[in-house]
């Protein structure tokens, strides 16, 4: 796939040493997604009755019968299987909600991977998962969620510390250290 190839720029010795190996970043990203996913299952990630994302506050909320879980969130990208595309630059997103995806695109450009920084990429579901894992690894986020949409589309959301509020009003915080 062309998007995973480096540009043909000539590197100085320092630049060549600073370029990240995408295969290592991918493996790390996939591993991190798996680890944080297992950890977040302990409070119920993946089993909520509903989820909502408020772009104005940057907060994702999962609603359960006996509690809510909230966390600060970022949108990395979205996948639409009918168009086989991955979108970084969704015009319907408020700029603060896509800050991390823009940082990843800037990094990709600066490190010789301009194909990863395109606003829309022709991608099947496996390629979309690869892009999400690379971006997740880059952001250092502590949570990963594929928010389901219509017709098997989804939005990739990263999130931070989770605040759990039970129906009786008690509050606790769930943190993960991914370093």
mmCIF file with all atom_site columns, N, CA, C and O in Angstrom, residues 59-99:
data_model
loop_
_atom_site.group_PDB
_atom_site.id
_atom_site.type_symbol
_atom_site.label_atom_id
_atom_site.label_alt_id
_atom_site.label_comp_id
_atom_site.label_asym_id
_atom_site.label_entity_id
_atom_site.label_seq_id
_atom_site.pdbx_PDB_ins_code
_atom_site.Cartn_x
_atom_site.Cartn_y
_atom_site.Cartn_z
_atom_site.occupancy
_atom_site.B_iso_or_equiv
_atom_site.pdbx_formal_charge
_atom_site.auth_seq_id
_atom_site.auth_comp_id
_atom_site.auth_asym_id
_atom_site.auth_atom_id
_atom_site.pdbx_PDB_model_num
ATOM 1   N N  . UNK A 1 59 ? -16.628 15.696 25.994 1.00 0.00 ? 59 UNK A N  1
ATOM 2   C CA . UNK A 1 59 ? -16.864 14.601 26.939 1.00 0.00 ? 59 UNK A CA 1
ATOM 3   C C  . UNK A 1 59 ? -17.676 13.485 26.268 1.00 0.00 ? 59 UNK A C  1
ATOM 4   O O  . UNK A 1 59 ? -18.706 13.737 25.651 1.00 0.00 ? 59 UNK A O  1
ATOM 5   N N  . UNK A 1 60 ? -17.186 12.249 26.418 1.00 0.00 ? 60 UNK A N  1
ATOM 6   C CA . UNK A 1 60 ? -17.946 11.080 26.005 1.00 0.00 ? 60 UNK A CA 1
ATOM 7   C C  . UNK A 1 60 ? -18.645 10.524 27.237 1.00 0.00 ? 60 UNK A C  1
ATOM 8   O O  . UNK A 1 60 ? -18.070 10.522 28.332 1.00 0.00 ? 60 UNK A O  1
ATOM 9   N N  . UNK A 1 61 ? -19.888 10.091 27.064 1.00 0.00 ? 61 UNK A N  1
ATOM 10  C CA . UNK A 1 61 ? -20.674 9.530  28.165 1.00 0.00 ? 61 UNK A CA 1
ATOM 11  C C  . UNK A 1 61 ? -21.230 8.181  27.753 1.00 0.00 ? 61 UNK A C  1
ATOM 12  O O  . UNK A 1 61 ? -21.820 8.047  26.675 1.00 0.00 ? 61 UNK A O  1
ATOM 13  N N  . UNK A 1 62 ? -21.022 7.188  28.612 1.00 0.00 ? 62 UNK A N  1
ATOM 14  C CA . UNK A 1 62 ? -21.641 5.880  28.438 1.00 0.00 ? 62 UNK A CA 1
ATOM 15  C C  . UNK A 1 62 ? -22.700 5.741  29.529 1.00 0.00 ? 62 UNK A C  1
ATOM 16  O O  . UNK A 1 62 ? -22.422 6.009  30.702 1.00 0.00 ? 62 UNK A O  1
ATOM 17  N N  . UNK A 1 63 ? -23.885 5.312  29.149 1.00 0.00 ? 63 UNK A N  1
ATOM 18  C CA . UNK A 1 63 ? -24.992 5.192  30.097 1.00 0.00 ? 63 UNK A CA 1
ATOM 19  C C  . UNK A 1 63 ? -25.334 3.716  30.313 1.00 0.00 ? 63 UNK A C  1
ATOM 20  O O  . UNK A 1 63 ? -25.544 2.971  29.355 1.00 0.00 ? 63 UNK A O  1
ATOM 21  N N  . UNK A 1 64 ? -25.387 3.344  31.580 1.00 0.00 ? 64 UNK A N  1
ATOM 22  C CA . UNK A 1 64 ? -25.733 1.991  32.019 1.00 0.00 ? 64 UNK A CA 1
ATOM 23  C C  . UNK A 1 64 ? -26.979 2.091  32.893 1.00 0.00 ? 64 UNK A C  1
ATOM 24  O O  . UNK A 1 64 ? -27.315 3.182  33.367 1.00 0.00 ? 64 UNK A O  1
ATOM 25  N N  . UNK A 1 65 ? -27.657 0.995  33.185 1.00 0.00 ? 65 UNK A N  1
ATOM 26  C CA . UNK A 1 65 ? -28.828 1.061  34.058 1.00 0.00 ? 65 UNK A CA 1
ATOM 27  C C  . UNK A 1 65 ? -28.509 1.602  35.456 1.00 0.00 ? 65 UNK A C  1
ATOM 28  O O  . UNK A 1 65 ? -29.331 2.295  36.057 1.00 0.00 ? 65 UNK A O  1
ATOM 29  N N  . UNK A 1 66 ? -27.304 1.337  35.965 1.00 0.00 ? 66 UNK A N  1
ATOM 30  C CA . UNK A 1 66 ? -26.976 1.690  37.339 1.00 0.00 ? 66 UNK A CA 1
ATOM 31  C C  . UNK A 1 66 ? -25.891 2.752  37.489 1.00 0.00 ? 66 UNK A C  1
ATOM 32  O O  . UNK A 1 66 ? -25.503 3.104  38.597 1.00 0.00 ? 66 UNK A O  1
ATOM 33  N N  . UNK A 1 67 ? -25.367 3.274  36.351 1.00 0.00 ? 67 UNK A N  1
ATOM 34  C CA . UNK A 1 67 ? -24.280 4.263  36.445 1.00 0.00 ? 67 UNK A CA 1
ATOM 35  C C  . UNK A 1 67 ? -24.086 4.958  35.104 1.00 0.00 ? 67 UNK A C  1
ATOM 36  O O  . UNK A 1 67 ? -24.622 4.532  34.081 1.00 0.00 ? 67 UNK A O  1
ATOM 37  N N  . UNK A 1 68 ? -23.262 6.001  35.148 1.00 0.00 ? 68 UNK A N  1
ATOM 38  C CA . UNK A 1 68 ? -22.751 6.617  33.926 1.00 0.00 ? 68 UNK A CA 1
ATOM 39  C C  . UNK A 1 68 ? -21.233 6.658  34.029 1.00 0.00 ? 68 UNK A C  1
ATOM 40  O O  . UNK A 1 68 ? -20.674 6.686  35.132 1.00 0.00 ? 68 UNK A O  1
ATOM 41  N N  . UNK A 1 69 ? -20.596 6.635  32.896 1.00 0.00 ? 69 UNK A N  1
ATOM 42  C CA . UNK A 1 69 ? -19.145 6.768  32.813 1.00 0.00 ? 69 UNK A CA 1
ATOM 43  C C  . UNK A 1 69 ? -18.875 7.919  31.855 1.00 0.00 ? 69 UNK A C  1
ATOM 44  O O  . UNK A 1 69 ? -19.465 7.977  30.771 1.00 0.00 ? 69 UNK A O  1
ATOM 45  N N  . UNK A 1 70 ? -18.006 8.837  32.259 1.00 0.00 ? 70 UNK A N  1
ATOM 46  C CA . UNK A 1 70 ? -17.662 9.978  31.412 1.00 0.00 ? 70 UNK A CA 1
ATOM 47  C C  . UNK A 1 70 ? -16.149 10.113 31.330 1.00 0.00 ? 70 UNK A C  1
ATOM 48  O O  . UNK A 1 70 ? -15.426 9.714  32.257 1.00 0.00 ? 70 UNK A O  1
ATOM 49  N N  . UNK A 1 71 ? -15.681 10.692 30.225 1.00 0.00 ? 71 UNK A N  1
ATOM 50  C CA . UNK A 1 71 ? -14.244 10.886 30.043 1.00 0.00 ? 71 UNK A CA 1
ATOM 51  C C  . UNK A 1 71 ? -14.011 11.973 29.000 1.00 0.00 ? 71 UNK A C  1
ATOM 52  O O  . UNK A 1 71 ? -14.813 12.143 28.081 1.00 0.00 ? 71 UNK A O  1
ATOM 53  N N  . UNK A 1 72 ? -12.882 12.697 29.129 1.00 0.00 ? 72 UNK A N  1
ATOM 54  C CA . UNK A 1 72 ? -12.505 13.616 28.058 1.00 0.00 ? 72 UNK A CA 1
ATOM 55  C C  . UNK A 1 72 ? -12.140 12.790 26.819 1.00 0.00 ? 72 UNK A C  1
ATOM 56  O O  . UNK A 1 72 ? -11.538 11.717 26.945 1.00 0.00 ? 72 UNK A O  1
ATOM 57  N N  . UNK A 1 73 ? -12.529 13.273 25.643 1.00 0.00 ? 73 UNK A N  1
ATOM 58  C CA . UNK A 1 73 ? -12.379 12.461 24.435 1.00 0.00 ? 73 UNK A CA 1
ATOM 59  C C  . UNK A 1 73 ? -11.822 13.253 23.266 1.00 0.00 ? 73 UNK A C  1
ATOM 60  O O  . UNK A 1 73 ? -11.897 14.481 23.223 1.00 0.00 ? 73 UNK A O  1
ATOM 61  N N  . UNK A 1 74 ? -11.272 12.512 22.329 1.00 0.00 ? 74 UNK A N  1
ATOM 62  C CA . UNK A 1 74 ? -10.794 13.021 21.043 1.00 0.00 ? 74 UNK A CA 1
ATOM 63  C C  . UNK A 1 74 ? -11.287 12.073 19.961 1.00 0.00 ? 74 UNK A C  1
ATOM 64  O O  . UNK A 1 74 ? -11.400 10.862 20.194 1.00 0.00 ? 74 UNK A O  1
ATOM 65  N N  . UNK A 1 75 ? -11.545 12.596 18.778 1.00 0.00 ? 75 UNK A N  1
ATOM 66  C CA . UNK A 1 75 ? -11.924 11.762 17.643 1.00 0.00 ? 75 UNK A CA 1
ATOM 67  C C  . UNK A 1 75 ? -10.702 11.636 16.735 1.00 0.00 ? 75 UNK A C  1
ATOM 68  O O  . UNK A 1 75 ? -10.168 12.633 16.266 1.00 0.00 ? 75 UNK A O  1
ATOM 69  N N  . UNK A 1 76 ? -10.262 10.379 16.524 1.00 0.00 ? 76 UNK A N  1
ATOM 70  C CA . UNK A 1 76 ? -9.110  10.150 15.656 1.00 0.00 ? 76 UNK A CA 1
ATOM 71  C C  . UNK A 1 76 ? -9.499  10.079 14.197 1.00 0.00 ? 76 UNK A C  1
ATOM 72  O O  . UNK A 1 76 ? -8.783  10.546 13.323 1.00 0.00 ? 76 UNK A O  1
ATOM 73  N N  . UNK A 1 77 ? -10.622 9.446  13.909 1.00 0.00 ? 77 UNK A N  1
ATOM 74  C CA . UNK A 1 77 ? -11.040 9.278  12.523 1.00 0.00 ? 77 UNK A CA 1
ATOM 75  C C  . UNK A 1 77 ? -12.334 8.519  12.456 1.00 0.00 ? 77 UNK A C  1
ATOM 76  O O  . UNK A 1 77 ? -12.919 8.173  13.485 1.00 0.00 ? 77 UNK A O  1
ATOM 77  N N  . UNK A 1 78 ? -12.780 8.269  11.241 1.00 0.00 ? 78 UNK A N  1
ATOM 78  C CA . UNK A 1 78 ? -14.011 7.514  11.056 1.00 0.00 ? 78 UNK A CA 1
ATOM 79  C C  . UNK A 1 78 ? -13.853 6.602  9.851  1.00 0.00 ? 78 UNK A C  1
ATOM 80  O O  . UNK A 1 78 ? -13.060 6.866  8.952  1.00 0.00 ? 78 UNK A O  1
ATOM 81  N N  . UNK A 1 79 ? -14.620 5.529  9.870  1.00 0.00 ? 79 UNK A N  1
ATOM 82  C CA . UNK A 1 79 ? -14.573 4.555  8.784  1.00 0.00 ? 79 UNK A CA 1
ATOM 83  C C  . UNK A 1 79 ? -15.979 4.324  8.271  1.00 0.00 ? 79 UNK A C  1
ATOM 84  O O  . UNK A 1 79 ? -16.914 4.144  9.057  1.00 0.00 ? 79 UNK A O  1
ATOM 85  N N  . UNK A 1 80 ? -16.124 4.336  6.953  1.00 0.00 ? 80 UNK A N  1
ATOM 86  C CA . UNK A 1 80 ? -17.399 4.051  6.305  1.00 0.00 ? 80 UNK A CA 1
ATOM 87  C C  . UNK A 1 80 ? -17.184 2.912  5.314  1.00 0.00 ? 80 UNK A C  1
ATOM 88  O O  . UNK A 1 80 ? -16.541 3.109  4.279  1.00 0.00 ? 80 UNK A O  1
ATOM 89  N N  . UNK A 1 81 ? -17.686 1.710  5.637  1.00 0.00 ? 81 UNK A N  1
ATOM 90  C CA . UNK A 1 81 ? -17.389 0.555  4.785  1.00 0.00 ? 81 UNK A CA 1
ATOM 91  C C  . UNK A 1 81 ? -17.956 0.653  3.373  1.00 0.00 ? 81 UNK A C  1
ATOM 92  O O  . UNK A 1 81 ? -17.377 0.109  2.449  1.00 0.00 ? 81 UNK A O  1
ATOM 93  N N  . UNK A 1 82 ? -19.054 1.348  3.193  1.00 0.00 ? 82 UNK A N  1
ATOM 94  C CA . UNK A 1 82 ? -19.635 1.431  1.847  1.00 0.00 ? 82 UNK A CA 1
ATOM 95  C C  . UNK A 1 82 ? -18.747 2.235  0.909  1.00 0.00 ? 82 UNK A C  1
ATOM 96  O O  . UNK A 1 82 ? -18.737 2.000  -0.283 1.00 0.00 ? 82 UNK A O  1
ATOM 97  N N  . UNK A 1 83 ? -18.026 3.195  1.463  1.00 0.00 ? 83 UNK A N  1
ATOM 98  C CA . UNK A 1 83 ? -17.129 3.978  0.612  1.00 0.00 ? 83 UNK A CA 1
ATOM 99  C C  . UNK A 1 83 ? -15.690 3.501  0.752  1.00 0.00 ? 83 UNK A C  1
ATOM 100 O O  . UNK A 1 83 ? -14.811 4.007  0.063  1.00 0.00 ? 83 UNK A O  1
ATOM 101 N N  . UNK A 1 84 ? -15.466 2.513  1.637  1.00 0.00 ? 84 UNK A N  1
ATOM 102 C CA . UNK A 1 84 ? -14.116 2.012  1.898  1.00 0.00 ? 84 UNK A CA 1
ATOM 103 C C  . UNK A 1 84 ? -13.136 3.158  2.089  1.00 0.00 ? 84 UNK A C  1
ATOM 104 O O  . UNK A 1 84 ? -12.141 3.284  1.390  1.00 0.00 ? 84 UNK A O  1
ATOM 105 N N  . UNK A 1 85 ? -13.448 4.021  3.055  1.00 0.00 ? 85 UNK A N  1
ATOM 106 C CA . UNK A 1 85 ? -12.572 5.159  3.295  1.00 0.00 ? 85 UNK A CA 1
ATOM 107 C C  . UNK A 1 85 ? -12.378 5.389  4.784  1.00 0.00 ? 85 UNK A C  1
ATOM 108 O O  . UNK A 1 85 ? -13.206 5.024  5.608  1.00 0.00 ? 85 UNK A O  1
ATOM 109 N N  . UNK A 1 86 ? -11.259 5.997  5.080  1.00 0.00 ? 86 UNK A N  1
ATOM 110 C CA . UNK A 1 86 ? -10.908 6.419  6.429  1.00 0.00 ? 86 UNK A CA 1
ATOM 111 C C  . UNK A 1 86 ? -10.744 7.926  6.372  1.00 0.00 ? 86 UNK A C  1
ATOM 112 O O  . UNK A 1 86 ? -10.011 8.443  5.543  1.00 0.00 ? 86 UNK A O  1
ATOM 113 N N  . UNK A 1 87 ? -11.431 8.651  7.250  1.00 0.00 ? 87 UNK A N  1
ATOM 114 C CA . UNK A 1 87 ? -11.382 10.112 7.207  1.00 0.00 ? 87 UNK A CA 1
ATOM 115 C C  . UNK A 1 87 ? -10.726 10.669 8.453  1.00 0.00 ? 87 UNK A C  1
ATOM 116 O O  . UNK A 1 87 ? -11.126 10.350 9.570  1.00 0.00 ? 87 UNK A O  1
ATOM 117 N N  . UNK A 1 88 ? -9.675  11.475 8.257  1.00 0.00 ? 88 UNK A N  1
ATOM 118 C CA . UNK A 1 88 ? -9.049  12.206 9.357  1.00 0.00 ? 88 UNK A CA 1
ATOM 119 C C  . UNK A 1 88 ? -9.693  13.576 9.508  1.00 0.00 ? 88 UNK A C  1
ATOM 120 O O  . UNK A 1 88 ? -9.850  14.072 10.609 1.00 0.00 ? 88 UNK A O  1
ATOM 121 N N  . UNK A 1 89 ? -9.998  14.194 8.407  1.00 0.00 ? 89 UNK A N  1
ATOM 122 C CA . UNK A 1 89 ? -10.412 15.592 8.383  1.00 0.00 ? 89 UNK A CA 1
ATOM 123 C C  . UNK A 1 89 ? -11.916 15.709 8.132  1.00 0.00 ? 89 UNK A C  1
ATOM 124 O O  . UNK A 1 89 ? -12.352 16.162 7.092  1.00 0.00 ? 89 UNK A O  1
ATOM 125 N N  . UNK A 1 90 ? -12.707 15.313 9.096  1.00 0.00 ? 90 UNK A N  1
ATOM 126 C CA . UNK A 1 90 ? -14.159 15.385 8.983  1.00 0.00 ? 90 UNK A CA 1
ATOM 127 C C  . UNK A 1 90 ? -14.604 16.816 9.269  1.00 0.00 ? 90 UNK A C  1
ATOM 128 O O  . UNK A 1 90 ? -14.395 17.330 10.368 1.00 0.00 ? 90 UNK A O  1
ATOM 129 N N  . UNK A 1 91 ? -15.238 17.444 8.303  1.00 0.00 ? 91 UNK A N  1
ATOM 130 C CA . UNK A 1 91 ? -15.646 18.845 8.438  1.00 0.00 ? 91 UNK A CA 1
ATOM 131 C C  . UNK A 1 91 ? -16.736 19.055 9.482  1.00 0.00 ? 91 UNK A C  1
ATOM 132 O O  . UNK A 1 91 ? -16.965 20.177 9.920  1.00 0.00 ? 91 UNK A O  1
ATOM 133 N N  . UNK A 1 92 ? -17.413 17.997 9.913  1.00 0.00 ? 92 UNK A N  1
ATOM 134 C CA . UNK A 1 92 ? -18.470 18.158 10.918 1.00 0.00 ? 92 UNK A CA 1
ATOM 135 C C  . UNK A 1 92 ? -17.923 18.176 12.347 1.00 0.00 ? 92 UNK A C  1
ATOM 136 O O  . UNK A 1 92 ? -18.682 18.378 13.292 1.00 0.00 ? 92 UNK A O  1
ATOM 137 N N  . UNK A 1 93 ? -16.614 17.985 12.507 1.00 0.00 ? 93 UNK A N  1
ATOM 138 C CA . UNK A 1 93 ? -16.008 17.986 13.840 1.00 0.00 ? 93 UNK A CA 1
ATOM 139 C C  . UNK A 1 93 ? -15.554 19.381 14.236 1.00 0.00 ? 93 UNK A C  1
ATOM 140 O O  . UNK A 1 93 ? -14.988 20.113 13.427 1.00 0.00 ? 93 UNK A O  1
ATOM 141 N N  . UNK A 1 94 ? -15.789 19.715 15.492 1.00 0.00 ? 94 UNK A N  1
ATOM 142 C CA . UNK A 1 94 ? -15.227 20.951 16.019 1.00 0.00 ? 94 UNK A CA 1
ATOM 143 C C  . UNK A 1 94 ? -13.713 20.771 16.112 1.00 0.00 ? 94 UNK A C  1
ATOM 144 O O  . UNK A 1 94 ? -13.220 19.669 16.413 1.00 0.00 ? 94 UNK A O  1
ATOM 145 N N  . UNK A 1 95 ? -12.934 21.828 15.857 1.00 0.00 ? 95 UNK A N  1
ATOM 146 C CA . UNK A 1 95 ? -11.464 21.698 15.835 1.00 0.00 ? 95 UNK A CA 1
ATOM 147 C C  . UNK A 1 95 ? -10.869 21.065 17.099 1.00 0.00 ? 95 UNK A C  1
ATOM 148 O O  . UNK A 1 95 ? -9.926  20.281 16.995 1.00 0.00 ? 95 UNK A O  1
ATOM 149 N N  . UNK A 1 96 ? -11.403 21.361 18.271 1.00 0.00 ? 96 UNK A N  1
ATOM 150 C CA . UNK A 1 96 ? -10.842 20.783 19.500 1.00 0.00 ? 96 UNK A CA 1
ATOM 151 C C  . UNK A 1 96 ? -11.041 19.274 19.593 1.00 0.00 ? 96 UNK A C  1
ATOM 152 O O  . UNK A 1 96 ? -10.309 18.595 20.303 1.00 0.00 ? 96 UNK A O  1
ATOM 153 N N  . UNK A 1 97 ? -12.026 18.733 18.879 1.00 0.00 ? 97 UNK A N  1
ATOM 154 C CA . UNK A 1 97 ? -12.285 17.293 18.942 1.00 0.00 ? 97 UNK A CA 1
ATOM 155 C C  . UNK A 1 97 ? -11.328 16.490 18.061 1.00 0.00 ? 97 UNK A C  1
ATOM 156 O O  . UNK A 1 97 ? -11.235 15.280 18.205 1.00 0.00 ? 97 UNK A O  1
ATOM 157 N N  . UNK A 1 98 ? -10.649 17.141 17.144 1.00 0.00 ? 98 UNK A N  1
ATOM 158 C CA . UNK A 1 98 ? -9.733  16.425 16.251 1.00 0.00 ? 98 UNK A CA 1
ATOM 159 C C  . UNK A 1 98 ? -8.284  16.871 16.419 1.00 0.00 ? 98 UNK A C  1
ATOM 160 O O  . UNK A 1 98 ? -7.453  16.639 15.554 1.00 0.00 ? 98 UNK A O  1
ATOM 161 N N  . UNK A 1 99 ? -7.994  17.465 17.549 1.00 0.00 ? 99 UNK A N  1
ATOM 162 C CA . UNK A 1 99 ? -6.642  17.960 17.837 1.00 0.00 ? 99 UNK A CA 1
ATOM 163 C C  . UNK A 1 99 ? -5.599  16.833 17.733 1.00 0.00 ? 99 UNK A C  1
ATOM 164 O O  . UNK A 1 99 ? -4.557  16.997 17.106 1.00 0.00 ? 99 UNK A O  1
#
